[in-house]
Coordinates of C-alpha atoms and ligand atoms in Angstrom, one line a residue:
X1340 CA -5.8 -0.3 -19.5
X1341 CA -8.8 -0.6 -17.2
X1342 CA -8.5 1.5 -14.0
X1343 CA -10.8 0.9 -11.1
X1344 CA -11.9 3.9 -9.2
X1345 CA -14.6 5.1 -6.9
X1346 CA -15.4 8.5 -5.4
X1347 CA -16.0 6.8 -2.0
X1348 CA -12.4 7.4 -1.0
X1349 CA -13.4 11.1 -0.2
X1350 CA -14.9 10.2 3.2
X1351 CA -11.5 9.7 4.5
X1352 CA -9.9 13.2 4.8
X1353 CA -7.3 13.2 7.6
X1354 CA -6.4 16.7 8.8
X1355 CA -3.3 16.1 10.8
X1356 CA -0.6 13.7 12.0
X1357 CA 2.4 13.9 14.5
X1358 CA 5.8 13.6 12.8
X1359 CA 9.1 14.2 14.7
X1360 CA 7.0 15.7 17.5
X1361 CA 5.4 18.3 15.1
X1362 CA 1.7 18.4 14.3
X1363 CA 1.4 18.7 10.5
X1364 CA -1.3 18.6 7.8
X1365 CA -1.5 15.0 6.5
X1366 CA 0.1 14.5 3.2
X1367 CA -2.4 11.7 2.3
X1368 CA -5.3 13.9 1.1
X1369 CA -8.2 13.3 -1.2
X1370 CA -6.5 15.7 -3.8
X1371 CA -4.0 12.9 -4.5
X1372 CA -6.8 10.9 -6.1
X1373 CA -7.7 14.0 -8.3
X1374 CA -4.2 14.2 -9.5
X1375 CA -3.9 10.4 -10.1
X1376 CA -7.2 10.7 -12.0
X1377 CA -5.8 13.5 -14.2
X1378 CA -3.0 11.1 -14.9
X1379 CA -5.4 8.4 -16.0
X1380 CA -7.2 10.7 -18.2
X1381 CA -4.0 11.9 -19.9
X1382 CA -3.1 8.2 -20.6
X1383 CA -6.7 7.5 -21.9
X1384 CA -7.4 4.7 -19.5
X1385 CA -10.9 3.5 -19.1
X1386 CA -12.4 4.0 -15.6
X1387 CA -14.4 1.2 -14.1
X1388 CA -16.5 1.2 -11.0
X1389 CA -15.6 -1.5 -8.3
X1390 CA -17.9 -4.3 -7.4
X1391 CA -18.8 -4.7 -3.7
X1392 CA -17.3 -7.9 -2.4
X1393 CA -18.3 -7.5 1.2
X1394 CA -16.1 -8.5 4.1
X1395 CA -14.8 -11.7 2.7
X1396 CA -11.6 -10.4 0.9
X1397 CA -10.8 -8.3 4.0
X1398 CA -11.2 -11.2 6.3
X1399 CA -8.7 -13.2 4.4
X1400 CA -6.0 -10.9 5.5
X1401 CA -7.1 -9.0 8.6
X1402 CA -8.1 -10.4 12.0
X1403 CA -11.8 -10.3 13.2
X1404 CA -11.0 -8.0 16.3
X1405 CA -9.1 -5.6 14.0
X1406 CA -12.0 -5.3 11.5
X1407 CA -14.5 -4.8 14.4
X1408 CA -12.2 -2.2 16.0
X1409 CA -12.1 -0.2 12.7
X1410 CA -15.9 -0.5 12.2
X1411 CA -16.7 0.6 15.8
X1412 CA -13.9 3.0 16.4
X1413 CA -15.4 6.3 15.4
X1414 CA -18.6 5.8 17.5
X1415 CA -16.7 4.7 20.5
X1416 CA -14.3 7.6 20.3
X1417 CA -17.0 10.2 19.9
X1418 CA -18.7 8.8 22.9
X1419 CA -15.7 9.6 25.1
X1420 CA -16.9 13.2 25.0
X1421 CA -13.4 14.7 25.7
X1422 CA -11.5 13.4 22.7
X1423 CA -10.1 15.2 19.6
X1424 CA -11.4 15.5 16.1
X1425 CA -9.4 12.5 14.8
X1426 CA -8.2 9.4 16.5
X1427 CA -4.5 9.2 17.3
X1428 CA -3.3 6.9 20.1
X1429 CA -1.5 7.9 23.3
X1430 CA -0.6 4.4 24.2
X1431 CA 1.1 1.8 22.1
X1432 CA 1.3 -1.6 23.8
X1433 CA 4.4 -3.5 22.8
X1434 CA 2.5 -6.7 23.5
X1435 CA 4.9 -8.4 25.9
X1436 CA 2.5 -10.3 28.0
X1437 CA -0.2 -7.8 27.2
X1438 CA -3.9 -8.1 27.4
X1439 CA -6.2 -7.1 24.6
X1440 CA -7.9 -4.0 25.9
X1441 CA -11.6 -3.1 25.9
X1442 CA -11.3 0.6 26.2
X1443 CA -11.3 2.4 22.9
X1444 CA -8.1 4.4 23.8
X1445 CA -6.4 1.0 24.5
X1446 CA -7.7 -0.6 21.4
X1447 CA -6.6 2.4 19.3
X1448 CA -3.1 2.0 20.7
X1449 CA -3.1 -1.8 20.2
X1450 CA -4.2 -1.5 16.6
X1451 CA -1.9 1.5 15.3
X1452 CA 1.8 1.3 14.9
X1453 CA 2.5 5.0 14.7
X1454 CA 0.9 8.4 14.8
X1455 CA 0.5 8.6 11.0
X1456 CA -2.8 7.0 10.7
X1457 CA -5.4 9.2 12.2
X1458 CA -9.0 7.7 12.0
X1459 CA -11.9 10.1 11.2
X1460 CA -15.7 9.4 10.8
X1461 CA -15.4 8.2 7.2
X1462 CA -12.0 6.3 7.4
X1463 CA -13.4 2.8 7.6
X1464 CA -15.9 3.3 4.8
X1465 CA -13.1 4.7 2.5
X1466 CA -10.7 2.0 3.5
X1467 CA -13.4 -0.8 2.7
X1468 CA -14.1 0.9 -0.6
X1469 CA -10.4 0.8 -1.5
X1470 CA -10.4 -2.9 -0.8
X1471 CA -13.3 -3.3 -3.2
X1472 CA -11.2 -1.4 -5.7
X1473 CA -8.3 -3.7 -5.4
X1474 CA -10.4 -6.8 -5.3
X1475 CA -12.2 -5.7 -8.4
X1476 CA -8.8 -5.1 -10.3
X1477 CA -7.8 -8.6 -9.2
X1478 CA -11.1 -10.2 -10.4
X1479 CA -10.8 -8.5 -13.7
X1480 CA -7.3 -10.0 -14.2
X1481 CA -8.5 -13.4 -13.1
X1482 CA -11.3 -13.1 -15.6
X1483 CA -8.7 -12.4 -18.4
X1484 CA -7.6 -8.8 -18.4
X1485 CA -3.8 -8.7 -19.0
X1486 CA -3.4 -5.8 -16.4
X1487 CA -5.6 -3.6 -14.4
X1488 CA -4.8 -0.5 -12.3
X1489 CA -6.5 0.0 -9.0
X1490 CA -6.7 3.6 -7.7
X1491 CA -6.8 2.9 -4.1
X1492 CA -7.1 5.4 -1.3
X1493 CA -6.2 5.3 1.5
X1494 CA -3.1 3.2 0.6
X1495 CA -2.4 -0.2 2.3
X1496 CA 1.1 -1.5 2.3
X1497 CA 1.9 -0.5 5.9
X1498 CA -1.1 -2.2 7.3
X1499 CA -0.4 -5.5 9.0
X1500 CA -3.0 -8.3 9.8
X1501 CA -4.2 -6.3 12.8
X1502 CA -2.3 -3.0 12.9
X1503 CA -2.7 0.3 10.9
X1504 CA 0.3 2.6 10.3
X1505 CA 1.7 5.1 7.9
X1506 CA -1.6 6.3 6.4
X1507 CA -2.7 2.7 5.8
X1508 CA -5.6 0.8 7.4
X1509 CA -6.4 -2.2 5.2
X1510 CA -3.7 -3.8 3.0
X1511 CA -5.1 -3.5 -0.6
X1512 CA -2.2 -5.1 -2.2
X1513 CA -2.2 -8.1 0.2
X1514 CA -6.1 -8.5 -0.4
X1515 CA -5.5 -8.3 -4.1
X1516 CA -2.8 -11.1 -3.8
X1517 CA -5.1 -13.2 -1.7
X1518 CA -7.8 -12.9 -4.1
X1519 CA -5.6 -13.9 -7.0
X1520 CA -4.6 -17.0 -5.0
X1521 CA -8.1 -18.3 -5.6
X1522 CA -6.9 -19.0 -9.0
X1523 CA -3.1 -18.9 -8.9
X1524 CA -0.9 -21.2 -6.8
X1525 CA 1.9 -18.8 -6.5
X1526 CA 1.6 -14.9 -6.5
X1527 CA 4.4 -12.4 -6.3
X1528 CA 4.0 -8.7 -4.8
X1529 CA 6.5 -6.2 -6.1
X1530 CA 6.4 -3.1 -3.9
X1531 CA 8.0 -0.1 -5.7
X1532 CA 6.9 2.5 -3.1
X1533 CA 9.7 4.6 -1.7
X1534 CA 8.7 3.2 1.8
X1535 CA 9.3 -0.5 2.7
X1536 CA 6.1 -2.6 2.4
X1537 CA 6.2 -3.6 6.0
X1538 CA 2.6 -4.6 6.4
X1539 CA 2.6 -6.7 3.4
X1540 CA 5.9 -8.3 4.4
X1541 CA 4.4 -9.0 7.9
X1542 CA 1.2 -10.6 6.5
X1543 CA 3.0 -13.1 4.2
X1544 CA 6.2 -13.6 6.2
X1545 CA 5.6 -17.2 7.1
X1546 CA 3.8 -18.2 3.9
X1547 CA 5.6 -19.9 0.9
X1548 CA 2.9 -19.2 -1.6
X1549 CA 3.2 -15.4 -1.9
X1550 CA 6.6 -13.9 -2.7
X1551 CA 7.1 -10.4 -1.3
X1552 CA 9.6 -8.2 -2.8
X1553 CA 10.1 -4.3 -1.8
X1554 CA 12.5 -1.8 -3.3
X1555 CA 12.7 1.2 -1.0
X1556 CA 14.8 3.9 0.6
X1557 CA 17.2 2.5 3.3
X1558 CA 15.3 2.0 6.6
X1559 CA 18.4 2.8 8.5
X1560 CA 17.6 6.4 7.5
X1561 CA 13.9 6.4 6.4
X1562 CA 10.4 5.3 7.5
X1563 CA 9.5 2.6 8.7
X1564 CA 12.9 2.3 10.3
X1565 CA 12.4 -1.1 11.9
X1566 CA 11.6 -3.2 9.0
X1567 CA 12.9 -3.4 5.4
X1568 CA 16.5 -4.7 6.0
X1569 CA 18.0 -7.1 3.4
X1570 CA 18.5 -9.8 6.1
X1571 CA 14.6 -10.1 6.5
X1572 CA 14.0 -13.1 4.3
X1573 CA 10.9 -14.7 5.7
X1574 CA 10.4 -17.4 8.4
X1575 CA 9.4 -21.0 8.8
X1576 CA 7.7 -22.2 5.6
X1577 CA 8.0 -18.7 4.2
X1578 CA 11.8 -18.6 4.6
X1579 CA 13.2 -17.2 1.3
X1580 CA 10.0 -15.8 0.1
X1581 CA 10.7 -12.3 1.1
X1582 CA 13.2 -10.1 -0.6
X1583 CA 14.1 -6.6 0.5
X1584 CA 16.2 -4.3 -1.7
X1585 CA 17.0 -1.1 0.3
X1586 CA 18.5 1.8 -1.7
X1587 CA 20.7 4.7 -0.5
X1588 CA 18.7 7.8 0.1
X1589 CA 18.7 9.9 -3.3
X1590 CA 19.2 6.9 -5.6
X1591 CA 18.2 8.0 -9.1
X1592 CA 16.9 6.1 -12.2
X1593 CA 20.0 4.0 -12.9
X1594 CA 20.3 2.7 -9.5
X1595 CA 16.7 2.1 -9.3
X1596 CA 16.7 0.1 -12.5
X1597 CA 19.5 -2.1 -11.2
X1598 CA 17.2 -3.0 -8.2
X1599 CA 14.3 -3.8 -10.6
X1600 CA 16.6 -6.2 -12.5
X1601 CA 17.3 -8.0 -9.2
X1602 CA 13.7 -8.1 -8.3
X1603 CA 12.7 -9.5 -11.7
X1604 CA 15.3 -12.3 -11.5
X1605 CA 14.1 -13.2 -8.0
X1606 CA 10.5 -13.3 -9.2
X1607 CA 11.3 -15.5 -12.1
X1608 CA 13.1 -18.0 -9.8
X1609 CA 9.9 -18.1 -7.5
X1610 CA 7.9 -18.8 -10.8
X1611 CA 4.5 -17.2 -9.9
X1612 CA 1.6 -17.0 -12.4
X1613 CA 0.4 -13.6 -11.3
X1614 CA 1.8 -10.3 -10.0
X1615 CA 0.6 -7.6 -7.8
X1616 CA 2.6 -4.3 -8.1
X1617 CA 2.2 -2.1 -4.9
X1618 CA 2.6 1.1 -7.0
X1619 CA 3.9 3.9 -4.9
X1620 CA 4.9 7.0 -6.8
X1621 CA 6.8 8.5 -3.8
X1622 CA 10.2 7.4 -5.1
X1623 CA 9.8 10.6 -7.3
X1624 CA 12.5 13.1 -7.2
X1625 CA 9.7 15.7 -6.5
X1626 CA 7.8 13.9 -3.8
X1627 CA 7.4 16.0 -0.7
X1628 CA 8.6 12.9 1.4
X1629 CA 11.9 12.8 -0.6
X1630 CA 13.7 9.5 -0.3
X1631 CA 14.7 8.5 -3.8
X1632 CA 15.2 10.6 -7.0
X1633 CA 13.2 8.7 -9.8
X1634 CA 12.4 11.0 -12.7
X1635 CA 9.3 11.0 -14.9
X1636 CA 11.1 9.2 -17.7
X1637 CA 12.5 6.8 -15.0
X1638 CA 8.9 5.9 -14.0
X1639 CA 8.4 4.9 -17.7
X1640 CA 11.4 2.6 -17.4
X1641 CA 10.0 1.1 -14.3
X1642 CA 6.6 0.5 -16.1
X1643 CA 8.5 -1.3 -18.9
X1644 CA 10.4 -3.4 -16.4
X1645 CA 7.3 -4.4 -14.7
X1646 CA 5.6 -5.4 -18.0
X1647 CA 8.6 -7.6 -18.9
X1648 CA 8.2 -9.7 -15.9
X1649 CA 5.5 -11.1 -18.1
X1650 CA 2.7 -12.0 -15.7
X1651 CA -1.0 -11.1 -15.4
X1652 CA -0.7 -7.9 -13.3
X1653 CA -2.7 -6.0 -10.8
X1654 CA -1.3 -2.5 -10.2
X1655 CA -2.4 -1.2 -6.8
X1656 CA -1.9 2.5 -6.0
X1657 CA 0.2 3.0 -2.8
X1658 CA 1.9 6.2 -1.9
X1659 CA 2.9 9.3 -3.8
X1660 CA 2.0 12.7 -2.4
X1661 CA 1.1 16.1 -3.7
X1662 CA 3.5 17.4 -6.2
X1663 CA 2.9 18.9 -9.6
X1664 CA 4.4 15.8 -11.2
X1665 CA 2.3 13.1 -9.4
X1666 CA -0.3 12.7 -12.3
X1667 CA 2.4 12.6 -15.0
X1668 CA 4.3 10.0 -13.2
X1669 CA 1.2 7.7 -13.2
X1670 CA 0.7 8.3 -16.9
X1671 CA 4.4 7.6 -17.4
X1672 CA 4.6 4.3 -15.5
X1673 CA 1.4 3.0 -17.2
X1674 CA 2.5 4.1 -20.7
X1675 CA 5.8 2.2 -20.1
X1676 CA 3.9 -0.9 -19.0
X1677 CA 1.8 -0.8 -22.0
X1678 CA 4.3 -0.2 -24.6
X1679 CA 6.6 -3.1 -23.3
X1680 CA 3.6 -5.6 -23.4
Ligands
LIG2170 ZN1 5.2 5.5 0.5

Protein backbone atom coordinates (compact mmCIF):
# COMPACT_ATOMS: atom_id res chain seq x y z
CA UNK A 1 0.00 0.00 0.00
CA UNK A 2 1.20 3.52 -0.72
CA UNK A 3 1.80 5.59 2.41
CA UNK A 4 1.96 9.38 2.23
CA UNK A 5 4.43 11.01 4.60
CA UNK A 6 6.45 14.18 5.07
CA UNK A 7 9.05 15.22 7.64
CA UNK A 8 7.30 18.61 7.92
CA UNK A 9 5.31 17.37 10.92
CA UNK A 10 8.41 17.84 13.09
CA UNK A 11 7.92 21.60 13.42
CA UNK A 12 5.01 20.84 15.77
CA UNK A 13 6.61 19.63 18.98
CA UNK A 14 4.28 20.54 21.86
CA UNK A 15 5.92 20.37 25.26
CA UNK A 16 3.08 20.35 27.75
CA UNK A 17 -0.64 20.37 28.32
CA UNK A 18 -2.93 20.65 31.28
CA UNK A 19 -4.92 17.56 32.23
CA UNK A 20 -7.00 17.26 35.40
CA UNK A 21 -5.23 20.35 36.68
CA UNK A 22 -1.78 18.80 36.24
CA UNK A 23 0.83 20.11 33.81
CA UNK A 24 2.11 17.11 31.83
CA UNK A 25 4.38 16.44 28.88
CA UNK A 26 2.21 16.18 25.77
CA UNK A 27 1.75 12.64 24.57
CA UNK A 28 1.35 13.81 20.95
CA UNK A 29 5.10 13.94 20.16
CA UNK A 30 7.12 13.73 16.91
CA UNK A 31 8.45 10.36 18.02
CA UNK A 32 4.99 8.94 17.33
CA UNK A 33 5.65 9.39 13.62
CA UNK A 34 9.02 7.62 13.91
CA UNK A 35 7.35 4.60 15.47
CA UNK A 36 4.60 4.62 12.86
CA UNK A 37 7.24 4.86 10.12
CA UNK A 38 8.95 1.81 11.59
CA UNK A 39 5.58 0.06 11.35
CA UNK A 40 5.29 1.03 7.68
CA UNK A 41 8.81 -0.19 7.00
CA UNK A 42 8.06 -3.53 8.66
CA UNK A 43 5.03 -3.87 6.35
CA UNK A 44 7.09 -2.94 3.28
CA UNK A 45 4.74 -0.11 2.35
CA UNK A 46 5.94 2.43 -0.19
CA UNK A 47 6.43 6.00 1.08
CA UNK A 48 5.14 8.82 -1.12
CA UNK A 49 5.77 12.56 -0.60
CA UNK A 50 2.62 14.72 -0.42
CA UNK A 51 1.63 17.24 -3.08
CA UNK A 52 0.97 20.79 -1.92
CA UNK A 53 -2.71 21.61 -2.52
CA UNK A 54 -2.63 25.11 -1.00
CA UNK A 55 -5.42 26.46 1.18
CA UNK A 56 -8.31 25.10 -0.92
CA UNK A 57 -8.87 21.72 0.78
CA UNK A 58 -8.53 23.32 4.22
CA UNK A 59 -10.98 26.08 3.33
CA UNK A 60 -13.63 23.52 2.34
CA UNK A 61 -13.79 22.46 5.98
CA UNK A 62 -12.51 25.32 8.16
CA UNK A 63 -13.73 28.91 8.52
CA UNK A 64 -11.72 31.88 7.18
CA UNK A 65 -11.32 33.45 10.62
CA UNK A 66 -10.09 30.17 12.12
CA UNK A 67 -7.48 29.66 9.39
CA UNK A 68 -6.38 33.29 9.79
CA UNK A 69 -6.15 32.79 13.56
CA UNK A 70 -3.93 29.72 13.18
CA UNK A 71 -1.71 31.51 10.65
CA UNK A 72 -1.28 34.64 12.80
CA UNK A 73 -1.45 33.11 16.26
CA UNK A 74 2.21 32.60 17.05
CA UNK A 75 3.37 36.08 15.97
CA UNK A 76 0.57 37.78 17.88
CA UNK A 77 1.26 35.68 20.98
CA UNK A 78 5.01 36.37 20.85
CA UNK A 79 4.31 40.10 20.57
CA UNK A 80 2.49 40.04 23.94
CA UNK A 81 5.89 39.96 25.61
CA UNK A 82 4.72 38.33 28.83
CA UNK A 83 3.31 35.05 27.51
CA UNK A 84 4.50 31.47 27.88
CA UNK A 85 6.43 29.27 25.42
CA UNK A 86 3.23 27.70 24.08
CA UNK A 87 -0.27 29.01 23.58
CA UNK A 88 -2.88 27.66 25.98
CA UNK A 89 -6.02 29.68 26.56
CA UNK A 90 -7.14 31.15 29.84
CA UNK A 91 -10.58 32.15 28.54
CA UNK A 92 -13.08 29.88 26.82
CA UNK A 93 -16.09 31.86 25.60
CA UNK A 94 -19.16 29.68 25.58
CA UNK A 95 -20.59 31.82 22.77
CA UNK A 96 -23.92 32.75 24.26
CA UNK A 97 -24.42 36.20 22.78
CA UNK A 98 -20.65 36.54 22.57
CA UNK A 99 -18.58 38.80 20.33
CA UNK A 100 -15.69 37.55 18.24
CA UNK A 101 -12.64 39.00 20.00
CA UNK A 102 -9.72 40.85 18.42
CA UNK A 103 -7.15 40.26 21.19
CA UNK A 104 -5.00 37.17 20.69
CA UNK A 105 -5.83 35.81 24.16
CA UNK A 106 -9.53 36.10 23.38
CA UNK A 107 -9.13 34.55 19.94
CA UNK A 108 -7.14 31.69 21.46
CA UNK A 109 -9.98 30.97 23.84
CA UNK A 110 -12.60 31.26 21.09
CA UNK A 111 -10.81 28.78 18.85
CA UNK A 112 -9.73 26.12 21.38
CA UNK A 113 -12.08 23.69 23.09
CA UNK A 114 -9.67 22.52 25.79
CA UNK A 115 -6.15 22.77 27.20
CA UNK A 116 -4.93 19.82 25.12
CA UNK A 117 -3.99 21.73 21.96
CA UNK A 118 -0.99 23.96 22.72
CA UNK A 119 0.14 26.05 19.75
CA UNK A 120 3.87 26.60 19.18
CA UNK A 121 5.87 28.36 16.48
CA UNK A 122 5.70 25.46 14.02
CA UNK A 123 2.19 24.22 14.73
CA UNK A 124 0.36 25.80 11.79
CA UNK A 125 3.01 24.69 9.27
CA UNK A 126 2.87 21.11 10.53
CA UNK A 127 -0.94 21.09 10.58
CA UNK A 128 -1.02 22.38 6.98
CA UNK A 129 1.48 19.71 5.92
CA UNK A 130 -0.78 17.06 7.49
CA UNK A 131 -3.74 18.27 5.43
CA UNK A 132 -1.59 17.94 2.29
CA UNK A 133 -0.74 14.37 3.34
CA UNK A 134 -4.44 13.53 3.74
CA UNK A 135 -5.46 15.28 0.52
CA UNK A 136 -2.69 13.56 -1.44
CA UNK A 137 -3.88 10.17 -0.18
CA UNK A 138 -7.46 11.04 -1.21
CA UNK A 139 -6.27 12.18 -4.63
CA UNK A 140 -4.32 8.94 -5.16
CA UNK A 141 -7.47 6.96 -4.39
CA UNK A 142 -9.50 9.16 -6.76
CA UNK A 143 -6.85 8.46 -9.40
CA UNK A 144 -7.36 4.72 -9.05
CA UNK A 145 -5.43 3.40 -6.05
CA UNK A 146 -7.50 0.90 -4.07
CA UNK A 147 -6.35 2.15 -0.65
CA UNK A 148 -3.77 4.65 0.57
CA UNK A 149 -2.52 5.39 4.08
CA UNK A 150 -1.84 8.98 5.24
CA UNK A 151 0.62 9.42 8.11
CA UNK A 152 -0.86 12.64 9.46
CA UNK A 153 0.61 14.45 12.44
CA UNK A 154 -0.78 16.39 14.24
CA UNK A 155 -4.00 14.34 14.17
CA UNK A 156 -7.29 15.98 13.22
CA UNK A 157 -10.53 14.33 14.30
CA UNK A 158 -11.15 16.54 17.37
CA UNK A 159 -10.93 19.74 15.27
CA UNK A 160 -14.27 21.34 14.43
CA UNK A 161 -14.87 23.88 11.68
CA UNK A 162 -13.37 26.66 13.78
CA UNK A 163 -12.18 25.04 17.02
CA UNK A 164 -9.03 23.09 17.91
CA UNK A 165 -9.00 20.50 20.69
CA UNK A 166 -7.44 17.27 21.89
CA UNK A 167 -4.08 17.62 20.03
CA UNK A 168 -5.95 18.46 16.78
CA UNK A 169 -5.97 21.67 14.73
CA UNK A 170 -7.07 20.90 11.16
CA UNK A 171 -9.38 17.95 10.53
CA UNK A 172 -7.38 15.73 8.15
CA UNK A 173 -10.08 13.04 7.90
CA UNK A 174 -12.80 15.59 7.11
CA UNK A 175 -10.55 17.26 4.54
CA UNK A 176 -9.89 13.89 2.88
CA UNK A 177 -13.63 13.17 2.80
CA UNK A 178 -14.43 16.58 1.30
CA UNK A 179 -11.77 16.00 -1.35
CA UNK A 180 -13.25 12.59 -2.19
CA UNK A 181 -16.62 14.32 -2.54
CA UNK A 182 -15.31 16.01 -5.70
CA UNK A 183 -15.71 12.61 -7.34
CA UNK A 184 -18.02 10.64 -5.05
CA UNK A 185 -21.62 11.64 -4.28
CA UNK A 186 -21.64 9.87 -0.93
CA UNK A 187 -18.68 9.26 1.36
CA UNK A 188 -18.47 7.53 4.74
CA UNK A 189 -15.99 8.22 7.52
CA UNK A 190 -15.40 5.39 10.00
CA UNK A 191 -13.50 6.56 13.07
CA UNK A 192 -11.81 3.76 15.03
CA UNK A 193 -9.79 6.00 17.36
CA UNK A 194 -10.43 5.29 21.05
CA UNK A 195 -11.78 8.84 21.38
CA UNK A 196 -15.01 9.97 19.80
CA UNK A 197 -14.44 11.88 16.54
CA UNK A 198 -16.28 14.92 17.83
CA UNK A 199 -14.83 17.45 15.39
CA UNK A 200 -15.66 15.28 12.39
CA UNK A 201 -19.17 14.72 13.71
CA UNK A 202 -19.62 18.45 14.23
CA UNK A 203 -18.40 19.35 10.75
CA UNK A 204 -20.81 17.01 8.96
CA UNK A 205 -23.65 16.93 11.51
CA UNK A 206 -26.20 18.58 9.24
CA UNK A 207 -24.98 17.12 5.96
CA UNK A 208 -26.68 14.14 4.29
CA UNK A 209 -23.77 13.35 1.91
CA UNK A 210 -21.10 12.31 4.43
CA UNK A 211 -21.97 9.51 6.86
CA UNK A 212 -19.92 9.75 10.05
CA UNK A 213 -19.50 6.66 12.23
CA UNK A 214 -17.38 6.53 15.38
CA UNK A 215 -16.50 3.56 17.60
CA UNK A 216 -14.96 4.79 20.85
CA UNK A 217 -14.68 4.50 24.62
CA UNK A 218 -17.87 5.58 26.41
CA UNK A 219 -17.83 9.40 26.69
CA UNK A 220 -19.67 9.14 30.01
CA UNK A 221 -16.26 8.12 31.40
CA UNK A 222 -13.74 9.27 28.79
CA UNK A 223 -12.64 12.24 26.67
CA UNK A 224 -14.34 14.17 25.03
CA UNK A 225 -17.13 13.66 27.61
CA UNK A 226 -19.69 15.98 25.95
CA UNK A 227 -20.01 14.32 22.54
CA UNK A 228 -20.07 10.73 21.36
CA UNK A 229 -23.36 9.42 22.77
CA UNK A 230 -25.54 7.01 20.82
CA UNK A 231 -28.47 9.43 20.68
CA UNK A 232 -26.44 11.93 18.58
CA UNK A 233 -27.70 11.00 15.10
CA UNK A 234 -27.25 14.16 13.04
CA UNK A 235 -29.62 17.09 12.51
CA UNK A 236 -31.67 18.71 9.76
CA UNK A 237 -30.81 17.20 6.38
CA UNK A 238 -28.07 15.20 8.13
CA UNK A 239 -30.45 13.43 10.53
CA UNK A 240 -29.56 9.74 10.46
CA UNK A 241 -26.13 10.34 8.87
CA UNK A 242 -24.22 10.10 12.15
CA UNK A 243 -23.74 6.91 14.15
CA UNK A 244 -21.96 6.68 17.50
CA UNK A 245 -21.04 3.31 18.99
CA UNK A 246 -19.71 3.89 22.50
CA UNK A 247 -18.02 0.91 24.17
CA UNK A 248 -17.47 0.21 27.86
CA UNK A 249 -14.02 1.08 29.14
CA UNK A 250 -11.73 -1.93 28.74
CA UNK A 251 -13.64 -3.56 25.86
CA UNK A 252 -11.39 -6.08 24.08
CA UNK A 253 -11.16 -7.60 20.61
CA UNK A 254 -14.46 -9.50 20.51
CA UNK A 255 -16.57 -6.60 21.72
CA UNK A 256 -14.77 -4.33 19.31
CA UNK A 257 -15.46 -6.62 16.36
CA UNK A 258 -19.17 -6.62 17.18
CA UNK A 259 -19.08 -2.84 16.91
CA UNK A 260 -17.23 -3.13 13.59
CA UNK A 261 -20.03 -5.37 12.31
CA UNK A 262 -22.66 -2.82 13.27
CA UNK A 263 -20.62 -0.05 11.64
CA UNK A 264 -20.24 -2.04 8.42
CA UNK A 265 -23.97 -2.73 8.19
CA UNK A 266 -24.79 0.94 8.71
CA UNK A 267 -22.27 2.03 6.10
CA UNK A 268 -23.63 -0.49 3.60
CA UNK A 269 -27.14 0.86 4.17
CA UNK A 270 -25.90 4.40 3.44
CA UNK A 271 -24.38 3.13 0.15
CA UNK A 272 -21.33 5.40 -0.19
CA UNK A 273 -18.78 4.89 -2.95
CA UNK A 274 -15.67 5.83 -0.94
CA UNK A 275 -14.49 5.44 2.65
CA UNK A 276 -12.22 7.42 4.96
CA UNK A 277 -10.93 5.54 8.00
CA UNK A 278 -9.96 7.81 10.88
CA UNK A 279 -7.30 5.36 12.00
CA UNK A 280 -6.54 5.92 15.64
CA UNK A 281 -4.42 3.18 17.20
CA UNK A 282 -5.07 4.31 20.76
CA UNK A 283 -7.71 1.61 21.32
CA UNK A 284 -4.66 -0.57 22.02
CA UNK A 285 -4.44 -2.42 25.33
CA UNK A 286 -0.98 -0.85 25.74
CA UNK A 287 -1.81 2.74 24.82
CA UNK A 288 -0.89 5.15 27.62
CA UNK A 289 -4.36 6.75 27.36
CA UNK A 290 -5.98 3.40 28.20
CA UNK A 291 -9.61 3.33 27.17
CA UNK A 292 -10.12 0.07 25.32
CA UNK A 293 -8.05 -3.14 25.18
CA UNK A 294 -7.54 -4.12 21.54
CA UNK A 295 -4.59 -6.51 21.01
CA UNK A 296 -2.15 -6.50 18.08
CA UNK A 297 -3.94 -9.51 16.47
CA UNK A 298 -7.15 -7.58 17.16
CA UNK A 299 -5.89 -4.73 14.98
CA UNK A 300 -5.36 -7.26 12.21
CA UNK A 301 -9.01 -8.25 12.49
CA UNK A 302 -10.00 -4.59 12.41
CA UNK A 303 -7.96 -4.16 9.21
CA UNK A 304 -9.70 -7.17 7.67
CA UNK A 305 -13.11 -5.80 8.61
CA UNK A 306 -12.27 -2.40 7.14
CA UNK A 307 -11.21 -4.04 3.87
CA UNK A 308 -14.43 -6.08 3.68
CA UNK A 309 -16.50 -2.90 3.57
CA UNK A 310 -15.28 -3.10 0.01
CA UNK A 311 -14.83 0.60 -0.84
CA UNK A 312 -11.91 2.66 -2.16
CA UNK A 313 -10.34 3.67 1.13
CA UNK A 314 -8.22 6.49 2.55
CA UNK A 315 -6.73 5.55 5.92
CA UNK A 316 -5.87 8.71 7.87
CA UNK A 317 -3.70 8.44 10.97
CA UNK A 318 -5.38 9.87 14.07
CA UNK A 319 -4.32 9.04 17.65
CA UNK A 320 -2.10 6.31 19.04
CA UNK A 321 0.53 7.28 21.58
CA UNK A 322 3.96 6.19 22.64
CA UNK A 323 4.07 2.53 23.49
CA UNK A 324 6.41 -0.23 22.33
CA UNK A 325 3.56 -1.74 20.33
CA UNK A 326 2.49 1.36 18.35
CA UNK A 327 4.42 0.52 15.15
CA UNK A 328 3.44 -3.15 15.29
CA UNK A 329 -0.22 -2.22 15.58
CA UNK A 330 0.00 -0.14 12.40
CA UNK A 331 1.77 -3.01 10.60
CA UNK A 332 -0.97 -5.33 11.83
CA UNK A 333 -3.99 -3.25 10.80
CA UNK A 334 -2.57 -2.59 7.31
CA UNK A 335 -1.60 -6.25 6.87
CA UNK A 336 -5.13 -7.27 7.82
CA UNK A 337 -6.53 -4.78 5.33
CA UNK A 338 -4.35 -6.02 2.48
CA UNK A 339 -4.93 -9.72 3.08
CA UNK A 340 -8.72 -9.26 3.06
CA UNK A 341 -8.80 -7.29 -0.21
ZN1 LIG B 1 -7.52 9.33 20.24
